[in-house]
Amino acid sequence: MSPSLDLTVSPERLDEGTPEERAAFGLFVVRTPAQSLTEGFDHYINSCRSGPLVSGYHVAEWLAWNWWRLRHEPRSNAEGWSFAHGMTSIGEGYVWPNLTIYSDGVRTVLLSRPSSDPKAKPYRYFGAPPTVVSSTLFESAVDTFLSRIIGRLREQGVGETNLDRLWSDLLIERSDPHLAIRRKLEALLGLDPGEAEEGALAGVLADGKDLGQAAMEEMAAESAQANQAVMSGEALADLAKTHGFEASVKDSVRLGASWGRLADAAKPAWRLGAEMAKALRDQEGLGGAPLGTTRLAEMIGTRATHLADTAALSLRFSFCLEAGEGPSQVVLRSRWPANRRFHAARLLADRLFSPGERLHPATEAGTYRQKVQRAFAAEFLAPFEGVEAMMAGDFSPERQEDVAEHFNVSAMTINAILKNNKRLVPDEFEQDF
């Protein structure tokens, strides 16, 4: 992970355009100590540059307007996601970097890709390896850049602009705890500031008071991924009654208190999840052997028959709904035993990682919390050392199927474990940066 990130505009002369465009024109560079994410070939000078000549004003406007989504929204299927996260959407006649920015809430990736046309003119981007920074560092870098651009406008005698208004509104939103929660929820829902329907947002906030605000934020991210409305607390309770099974929280396995709330920007979510799983395996004396369904069920405080149930259920996610002193209700989305085991392990991970909440959702969203769950479940059910030993250097799909059957997990789980541990190369957006 990069220790620093800088966005700069070195002044150059522009003889046309609006006053703000001319005032902030220059060499735009996004850089870490290791590389420039904007480097390319400039055909005007027939040489390489560390960045293009553009107006930093337009960059600043785009960053200020999309700040909440860039800071909090993971990759999703939400409509318009690429416009809020891809710098090529800025427009205004410039050739912008093919740079995509998104966050899992803890870590932010800046994905710089080469120009789609290898003969692109007047500027052809080279692309760069993915850059990862803490989301707080990204926030600081953007704040610094916006302040510099506004300072440049004042130095050049340009009065108040749309950027000034966007920046002022953003500072107010971030300083108001209640408004900040709303803006964060909108971002997780895949919406721009102020775009959420008031009644729907009020419902999510109300459910957050009962079920846990962080849990409902996970539900918001899930709804954006699924392009459907957030499921209410009442609907979850009804679903738990009709399709859930009981699990005793007091009988479920626990780790030491230090394992709660360990989100760490310096550590990828998959690594934290794997470390939690290894710690629990060591604590329970499981070694590297496959984990039986009966033992897994005992660890979450229920019976093995619940994990083997093959009743069909059409649901986007699994969840556990805790009920104070009484038994919890668990709903598993899949009818396939191996997948039910995996989702049960994910819910166990969420109890360990996010204690104190009534709702524990296991969704397809790309948040840090969901990535921790998935990595925990994979390592807990199929420890990497055992997987690698069985594969003996043969990482073929056929061998992955054999190993998956041995550990009673899906072949997809084995594939993910191999990619996390760099035995296979992940696809671009599969990487848990």
mmCIF file of N, CA, C and O in Angstrom, residues 145-220:
data_model
loop_
_atom_site.group_PDB
_atom_site.id
_atom_site.type_symbol
_atom_site.label_atom_id
_atom_site.label_comp_id
_atom_site.label_asym_id
_atom_site.label_seq_id
_atom_site.Cartn_x
_atom_site.Cartn_y
_atom_site.Cartn_z
ATOM 1 N N PHE A 145 -5.793 18.876 -2.741
ATOM 2 C CA PHE A 145 -5.888 19.277 -4.148
ATOM 3 C C PHE A 145 -6.980 20.332 -4.340
ATOM 4 O O PHE A 145 -6.766 21.353 -5.011
ATOM 5 N N LEU A 146 -8.153 20.106 -3.743
ATOM 6 C CA LEU A 146 -9.246 21.073 -3.885
ATOM 7 C C LEU A 146 -8.864 22.430 -3.311
ATOM 8 O O LEU A 146 -9.148 23.482 -3.909
ATOM 9 N N SER A 147 -8.206 22.413 -2.178
ATOM 10 C CA SER A 147 -7.776 23.682 -1.558
ATOM 11 C C SER A 147 -6.771 24.412 -2.438
ATOM 12 O O SER A 147 -6.812 25.647 -2.568
ATOM 13 N N ARG A 148 -5.872 23.653 -3.061
ATOM 14 C CA ARG A 148 -4.868 24.281 -3.933
ATOM 15 C C ARG A 148 -5.520 24.910 -5.160
ATOM 16 O O ARG A 148 -5.144 26.018 -5.576
ATOM 17 N N ILE A 149 -6.479 24.224 -5.751
ATOM 18 C CA ILE A 149 -7.138 24.758 -6.943
ATOM 19 C C ILE A 149 -7.914 26.025 -6.604
ATOM 20 O O ILE A 149 -7.860 27.027 -7.338
ATOM 21 N N ILE A 150 -8.626 26.011 -5.486
ATOM 22 C CA ILE A 150 -9.362 27.206 -5.072
ATOM 23 C C ILE A 150 -8.386 28.338 -4.766
ATOM 24 O O ILE A 150 -8.637 29.512 -5.106
ATOM 25 N N GLY A 151 -7.256 28.008 -4.149
ATOM 26 C CA GLY A 151 -6.228 29.019 -3.905
ATOM 27 C C GLY A 151 -5.692 29.595 -5.202
ATOM 28 O O GLY A 151 -5.454 30.816 -5.305
ATOM 29 N N ARG A 152 -5.515 28.754 -6.224
ATOM 30 C CA ARG A 152 -5.035 29.223 -7.524
ATOM 31 C C ARG A 152 -6.051 30.185 -8.152
ATOM 32 O O ARG A 152 -5.675 31.201 -8.749
ATOM 33 N N LEU A 153 -7.324 29.862 -8.026
ATOM 34 C CA LEU A 153 -8.361 30.740 -8.566
ATOM 35 C C LEU A 153 -8.291 32.134 -7.937
ATOM 36 O O LEU A 153 -8.394 33.154 -8.631
ATOM 37 N N ARG A 154 -8.106 32.163 -6.617
ATOM 38 C CA ARG A 154 -8.031 33.467 -5.934
ATOM 39 C C ARG A 154 -6.781 34.236 -6.391
ATOM 40 O O ARG A 154 -6.833 35.454 -6.613
ATOM 41 N N GLU A 155 -5.655 33.515 -6.527
ATOM 42 C CA GLU A 155 -4.410 34.167 -6.949
ATOM 43 C C GLU A 155 -4.550 34.790 -8.334
ATOM 44 O O GLU A 155 -3.949 35.832 -8.624
ATOM 45 N N GLN A 156 -5.353 34.128 -9.194
ATOM 46 C CA GLN A 156 -5.536 34.618 -10.560
ATOM 47 C C GLN A 156 -6.712 35.593 -10.686
ATOM 48 O O GLN A 156 -7.098 35.968 -11.790
ATOM 49 N N GLY A 157 -7.268 35.988 -9.546
ATOM 50 C CA GLY A 157 -8.320 36.995 -9.550
ATOM 51 C C GLY A 157 -9.682 36.476 -9.945
ATOM 52 O O GLY A 157 -10.577 37.265 -10.309
ATOM 53 N N VAL A 158 -9.892 35.157 -9.869
ATOM 54 C CA VAL A 158 -11.197 34.580 -10.203
ATOM 55 C C VAL A 158 -12.048 34.536 -8.939
ATOM 56 O O VAL A 158 -11.619 33.999 -7.911
ATOM 57 N N GLY A 159 -13.243 35.104 -9.005
ATOM 58 C CA GLY A 159 -14.120 35.147 -7.838
ATOM 59 C C GLY A 159 -14.788 33.805 -7.576
ATOM 60 O O GLY A 159 -14.364 32.768 -8.085
ATOM 61 N N GLU A 160 -15.852 33.859 -6.798
ATOM 62 C CA GLU A 160 -16.514 32.612 -6.401
ATOM 63 C C GLU A 160 -17.033 31.847 -7.618
ATOM 64 O O GLU A 160 -17.620 32.428 -8.526
ATOM 65 N N THR A 161 -16.828 30.541 -7.613
ATOM 66 C CA THR A 161 -17.217 29.673 -8.721
ATOM 67 C C THR A 161 -18.121 28.546 -8.215
ATOM 68 O O THR A 161 -18.355 28.417 -7.008
ATOM 69 N N ASN A 162 -18.563 27.717 -9.126
ATOM 70 C CA ASN A 162 -19.343 26.538 -8.747
ATOM 71 C C ASN A 162 -18.524 25.614 -7.847
ATOM 72 O O ASN A 162 -19.056 24.994 -6.926
ATOM 73 N N LEU A 163 -17.216 25.555 -8.100
ATOM 74 C CA LEU A 163 -16.349 24.732 -7.259
ATOM 75 C C LEU A 163 -16.367 25.220 -5.814
ATOM 76 O O LEU A 163 -16.407 24.413 -4.881
ATOM 77 N N ASP A 164 -16.343 26.521 -5.617
ATOM 78 C CA ASP A 164 -16.399 27.069 -4.264
ATOM 79 C C ASP A 164 -17.672 26.618 -3.553
ATOM 80 O O ASP A 164 -17.633 26.248 -2.373
ATOM 81 N N ARG A 165 -18.776 26.644 -4.275
ATOM 82 C CA ARG A 165 -20.047 26.232 -3.665
ATOM 83 C C ARG A 165 -20.052 24.736 -3.340
ATOM 84 O O ARG A 165 -20.515 24.328 -2.275
ATOM 85 N N LEU A 166 -19.526 23.939 -4.251
ATOM 86 C CA LEU A 166 -19.455 22.497 -3.999
ATOM 87 C C LEU A 166 -18.572 22.196 -2.789
ATOM 88 O O LEU A 166 -18.910 21.362 -1.942
ATOM 89 N N TRP A 167 -17.445 22.847 -2.708
ATOM 90 C CA TRP A 167 -16.497 22.630 -1.616
ATOM 91 C C TRP A 167 -17.095 23.075 -0.282
ATOM 92 O O TRP A 167 -16.978 22.380 0.731
ATOM 93 N N SER A 168 -17.774 24.224 -0.287
ATOM 94 C CA SER A 168 -18.407 24.723 0.935
ATOM 95 C C SER A 168 -19.496 23.761 1.412
ATOM 96 O O SER A 168 -19.573 23.433 2.599
ATOM 97 N N ASP A 169 -20.327 23.288 0.475
ATOM 98 C CA ASP A 169 -21.381 22.336 0.837
ATOM 99 C C ASP A 169 -20.784 21.041 1.389
ATOM 100 O O ASP A 169 -21.297 20.476 2.363
ATOM 101 N N LEU A 170 -19.714 20.582 0.766
ATOM 102 C CA LEU A 170 -19.076 19.339 1.198
ATOM 103 C C LEU A 170 -18.528 19.471 2.615
ATOM 104 O O LEU A 170 -18.694 18.561 3.448
ATOM 105 N N LEU A 171 -17.893 20.580 2.925
ATOM 106 C CA LEU A 171 -17.348 20.782 4.267
ATOM 107 C C LEU A 171 -18.464 20.822 5.311
ATOM 108 O O LEU A 171 -18.308 20.287 6.426
ATOM 109 N N ILE A 172 -19.576 21.438 4.959
ATOM 110 C CA ILE A 172 -20.721 21.492 5.886
ATOM 111 C C ILE A 172 -21.258 20.086 6.126
ATOM 112 O O ILE A 172 -21.535 19.692 7.266
ATOM 113 N N GLU A 173 -21.429 19.317 5.056
ATOM 114 C CA GLU A 173 -21.951 17.950 5.173
ATOM 115 C C GLU A 173 -21.045 17.076 6.035
ATOM 116 O O GLU A 173 -21.514 16.314 6.882
ATOM 117 N N ARG A 174 -19.770 17.198 5.832
ATOM 118 C CA ARG A 174 -18.826 16.351 6.576
ATOM 119 C C ARG A 174 -18.730 16.743 8.048
ATOM 120 O O ARG A 174 -18.417 15.900 8.899
ATOM 121 N N SER A 175 -18.991 18.002 8.357
ATOM 122 C CA SER A 175 -18.884 18.461 9.745
ATOM 123 C C SER A 175 -20.149 18.211 10.552
ATOM 124 O O SER A 175 -20.137 18.287 11.784
ATOM 125 N N ASP A 176 -21.254 17.897 9.874
ATOM 126 C CA ASP A 176 -22.529 17.632 10.533
ATOM 127 C C ASP A 176 -22.729 16.122 10.616
ATOM 128 O O ASP A 176 -22.977 15.470 9.599
ATOM 129 N N PRO A 177 -22.629 15.514 11.812
ATOM 130 C CA PRO A 177 -22.711 14.048 11.934
ATOM 131 C C PRO A 177 -23.969 13.453 11.318
ATOM 132 O O PRO A 177 -23.907 12.406 10.669
ATOM 133 N N HIS A 178 -25.112 14.100 11.519
ATOM 134 C CA HIS A 178 -26.367 13.566 10.992
ATOM 135 C C HIS A 178 -26.398 13.627 9.469
ATOM 136 O O HIS A 178 -26.817 12.673 8.795
ATOM 137 N N LEU A 179 -25.933 14.742 8.916
ATOM 138 C CA LEU A 179 -25.916 14.887 7.464
ATOM 139 C C LEU A 179 -24.868 13.974 6.838
ATOM 140 O O LEU A 179 -25.084 13.410 5.756
ATOM 141 N N ALA A 180 -23.758 13.793 7.529
ATOM 142 C CA ALA A 180 -22.697 12.921 7.020
ATOM 143 C C ALA A 180 -23.179 11.480 6.894
ATOM 144 O O ALA A 180 -22.864 10.788 5.915
ATOM 145 N N ILE A 181 -23.950 11.007 7.885
ATOM 146 C CA ILE A 181 -24.497 9.647 7.820
ATOM 147 C C ILE A 181 -25.415 9.501 6.611
ATOM 148 O O ILE A 181 -25.385 8.492 5.892
ATOM 149 N N ARG A 182 -26.224 10.504 6.361
ATOM 150 C CA ARG A 182 -27.152 10.460 5.222
ATOM 151 C C ARG A 182 -26.384 10.441 3.903
ATOM 152 O O ARG A 182 -26.719 9.670 2.986
ATOM 153 N N ARG A 183 -25.371 11.285 3.793
ATOM 154 C CA ARG A 183 -24.595 11.332 2.556
ATOM 155 C C ARG A 183 -23.842 10.008 2.335
ATOM 156 O O ARG A 183 -23.729 9.527 1.203
ATOM 157 N N LYS A 184 -23.334 9.425 3.402
ATOM 158 C CA LYS A 184 -22.641 8.145 3.280
ATOM 159 C C LYS A 184 -23.604 7.060 2.816
ATOM 160 O O LYS A 184 -23.271 6.247 1.936
ATOM 161 N N LEU A 185 -24.806 7.037 3.382
ATOM 162 C CA LEU A 185 -25.810 6.059 2.969
ATOM 163 C C LEU A 185 -26.173 6.241 1.500
ATOM 164 O O LEU A 185 -26.306 5.253 0.750
ATOM 165 N N GLU A 186 -26.346 7.484 1.073
ATOM 166 C CA GLU A 186 -26.656 7.741 -0.337
ATOM 167 C C GLU A 186 -25.551 7.193 -1.231
ATOM 168 O O GLU A 186 -25.824 6.578 -2.274
ATOM 169 N N ALA A 187 -24.306 7.415 -0.830
ATOM 170 C CA ALA A 187 -23.184 6.918 -1.620
ATOM 171 C C ALA A 187 -23.211 5.394 -1.702
ATOM 172 O O ALA A 187 -23.015 4.814 -2.774
ATOM 173 N N LEU A 188 -23.450 4.733 -0.571
ATOM 174 C CA LEU A 188 -23.508 3.272 -0.559
ATOM 175 C C LEU A 188 -24.678 2.757 -1.387
ATOM 176 O O LEU A 188 -24.625 1.650 -1.929
ATOM 177 N N LEU A 189 -25.730 3.552 -1.485
ATOM 178 C CA LEU A 189 -26.883 3.202 -2.315
ATOM 179 C C LEU A 189 -26.623 3.461 -3.796
ATOM 180 O O LEU A 189 -27.476 3.178 -4.637
ATOM 181 N N GLY A 190 -25.457 4.024 -4.107
ATOM 182 C CA GLY A 190 -25.130 4.336 -5.489
ATOM 183 C C GLY A 190 -25.787 5.598 -5.988
ATOM 184 O O GLY A 190 -26.026 5.763 -7.192
ATOM 185 N N LEU A 191 -26.065 6.532 -5.067
ATOM 186 C CA LEU A 191 -26.769 7.761 -5.410
ATOM 187 C C LEU A 191 -25.897 8.988 -5.169
ATOM 188 O O LEU A 191 -25.026 8.976 -4.288
ATOM 189 N N ASP A 192 -26.167 10.049 -5.925
ATOM 190 C CA ASP A 192 -25.464 11.309 -5.726
ATOM 191 C C ASP A 192 -26.050 12.039 -4.514
ATOM 192 O O ASP A 192 -27.154 11.724 -4.056
ATOM 193 N N PRO A 193 -25.333 13.036 -3.980
ATOM 194 C CA PRO A 193 -25.825 13.770 -2.811
ATOM 195 C C PRO A 193 -27.211 14.364 -3.036
ATOM 196 O O PRO A 193 -27.464 15.028 -4.048
ATOM 197 N N GLY A 194 -28.120 14.090 -2.100
ATOM 198 C CA GLY A 194 -29.470 14.626 -2.172
ATOM 199 C C GLY A 194 -30.400 13.864 -3.099
ATOM 200 O O GLY A 194 -31.564 14.245 -3.270
ATOM 201 N N GLU A 195 -29.933 12.771 -3.700
ATOM 202 C CA GLU A 195 -30.735 12.050 -4.694
ATOM 203 C C GLU A 195 -31.655 11.010 -4.063
ATOM 204 O O GLU A 195 -32.628 10.579 -4.690
ATOM 205 N N ALA A 196 -31.381 10.568 -2.838
ATOM 206 C CA ALA A 196 -32.181 9.521 -2.213
ATOM 207 C C ALA A 196 -33.586 10.012 -1.895
ATOM 208 O O ALA A 196 -33.783 11.167 -1.506
ATOM 209 N N GLU A 197 -34.553 9.120 -2.068
ATOM 210 C CA GLU A 197 -35.939 9.425 -1.692
ATOM 211 C C GLU A 197 -36.016 9.508 -0.174
ATOM 212 O O GLU A 197 -35.542 8.637 0.535
ATOM 213 N N GLU A 198 -36.590 10.570 0.331
ATOM 214 C CA GLU A 198 -36.522 10.882 1.760
ATOM 215 C C GLU A 198 -37.110 9.770 2.624
ATOM 216 O O GLU A 198 -36.543 9.391 3.641
ATOM 217 N N GLY A 199 -38.260 9.227 2.215
ATOM 218 C CA GLY A 199 -38.887 8.184 3.021
ATOM 219 C C GLY A 199 -38.042 6.934 3.113
ATOM 220 O O GLY A 199 -37.921 6.324 4.179
ATOM 221 N N ALA A 200 -37.438 6.531 2.001
ATOM 222 C CA ALA A 200 -36.597 5.334 1.989
ATOM 223 C C ALA A 200 -35.368 5.528 2.876
ATOM 224 O O ALA A 200 -34.976 4.629 3.624
ATOM 225 N N LEU A 201 -34.772 6.715 2.801
ATOM 226 C CA LEU A 201 -33.589 6.994 3.603
ATOM 227 C C LEU A 201 -33.935 7.017 5.091
ATOM 228 O O LEU A 201 -33.190 6.481 5.929
ATOM 229 N N ALA A 202 -35.086 7.588 5.427
ATOM 230 C CA ALA A 202 -35.532 7.631 6.821
ATOM 231 C C ALA A 202 -35.753 6.222 7.359
ATOM 232 O O ALA A 202 -35.452 5.926 8.518
ATOM 233 N N GLY A 203 -36.268 5.322 6.506
ATOM 234 C CA GLY A 203 -36.480 3.943 6.929
ATOM 235 C C GLY A 203 -35.185 3.232 7.239
ATOM 236 O O GLY A 203 -35.083 2.500 8.239
ATOM 237 N N VAL A 204 -34.170 3.440 6.412
ATOM 238 C CA VAL A 204 -32.867 2.812 6.649
ATOM 239 C C VAL A 204 -32.245 3.345 7.939
ATOM 240 O O VAL A 204 -31.680 2.589 8.740
ATOM 241 N N LEU A 205 -32.367 4.645 8.153
ATOM 242 C CA LEU A 205 -31.812 5.253 9.366
ATOM 243 C C LEU A 205 -32.528 4.742 10.612
ATOM 244 O O LEU A 205 -31.906 4.466 11.644
ATOM 245 N N ALA A 206 -33.851 4.592 10.528
ATOM 246 C CA ALA A 206 -34.618 4.087 11.669
ATOM 247 C C ALA A 206 -34.233 2.641 11.979
ATOM 248 O O ALA A 206 -34.058 2.265 13.139
ATOM 249 N N ASP A 207 -34.093 1.824 10.946
ATOM 250 C CA ASP A 207 -33.690 0.433 11.158
ATOM 251 C C ASP A 207 -32.273 0.365 11.737
ATOM 252 O O ASP A 207 -31.956 -0.547 12.507
ATOM 253 N N GLY A 208 -31.449 1.327 11.374
ATOM 254 C CA GLY A 208 -30.085 1.350 11.895
ATOM 255 C C GLY A 208 -30.041 1.520 13.405
ATOM 256 O O GLY A 208 -29.163 0.976 14.069
ATOM 257 N N LYS A 209 -30.987 2.278 13.948
ATOM 258 C CA LYS A 209 -31.027 2.471 15.405
ATOM 259 C C LYS A 209 -31.337 1.170 16.133
ATOM 260 O O LYS A 209 -30.917 0.963 17.269
ATOM 261 N N ASP A 210 -32.102 0.294 15.494
ATOM 262 C CA ASP A 210 -32.499 -0.966 16.110
ATOM 263 C C ASP A 210 -31.525 -2.099 15.788
ATOM 264 O O ASP A 210 -31.137 -2.870 16.666
ATOM 265 N N LEU A 211 -31.096 -2.182 14.535
ATOM 266 C CA LEU A 211 -30.310 -3.330 14.082
ATOM 267 C C LEU A 211 -28.814 -3.061 14.031
ATOM 268 O O LEU A 211 -28.026 -4.012 13.971
ATOM 269 N N GLY A 212 -28.436 -1.786 14.062
ATOM 270 C CA GLY A 212 -27.024 -1.420 13.961
ATOM 271 C C GLY A 212 -26.803 -0.574 12.723
ATOM 272 O O GLY A 212 -27.126 -1.011 11.610
ATOM 273 N N GLN A 213 -26.274 0.633 12.904
ATOM 274 C CA GLN A 213 -26.080 1.531 11.778
ATOM 275 C C GLN A 213 -25.115 0.946 10.749
ATOM 276 O O GLN A 213 -25.348 1.009 9.543
ATOM 277 N N ALA A 214 -24.015 0.348 11.236
ATOM 278 C CA ALA A 214 -23.037 -0.225 10.303
ATOM 279 C C ALA A 214 -23.642 -1.381 9.515
ATOM 280 O O ALA A 214 -23.356 -1.557 8.326
ATOM 281 N N ALA A 215 -24.497 -2.169 10.179
ATOM 282 C CA ALA A 215 -25.152 -3.284 9.487
ATOM 283 C C ALA A 215 -26.068 -2.776 8.380
ATOM 284 O O ALA A 215 -26.116 -3.344 7.280
ATOM 285 N N MET A 216 -26.787 -1.691 8.630
ATOM 286 C CA MET A 216 -27.676 -1.147 7.606
ATOM 287 C C MET A 216 -26.886 -0.486 6.477
ATOM 288 O O MET A 216 -27.356 -0.419 5.339
ATOM 289 N N GLU A 217 -25.703 -0.006 6.779
ATOM 290 C CA GLU A 217 -24.841 0.491 5.707
ATOM 291 C C GLU A 217 -24.437 -0.654 4.784
ATOM 292 O O GLU A 217 -24.354 -0.490 3.559
ATOM 293 N N GLU A 218 -24.189 -1.832 5.370
ATOM 294 C CA GLU A 218 -23.903 -3.009 4.550
ATOM 295 C C GLU A 218 -25.102 -3.364 3.683
ATOM 296 O O GLU A 218 -24.957 -3.758 2.523
ATOM 297 N N MET A 219 -26.301 -3.214 4.238
ATOM 298 C CA MET A 219 -27.516 -3.501 3.484
ATOM 299 C C MET A 219 -27.699 -2.490 2.346
ATOM 300 O O MET A 219 -28.189 -2.838 1.270
ATOM 301 N N ALA A 220 -27.298 -1.252 2.577
ATOM 302 C CA ALA A 220 -27.382 -0.236 1.525
ATOM 303 C C ALA A 220 -26.455 -0.600 0.368
ATOM 304 O O ALA A 220 -26.836 -0.507 -0.808
#
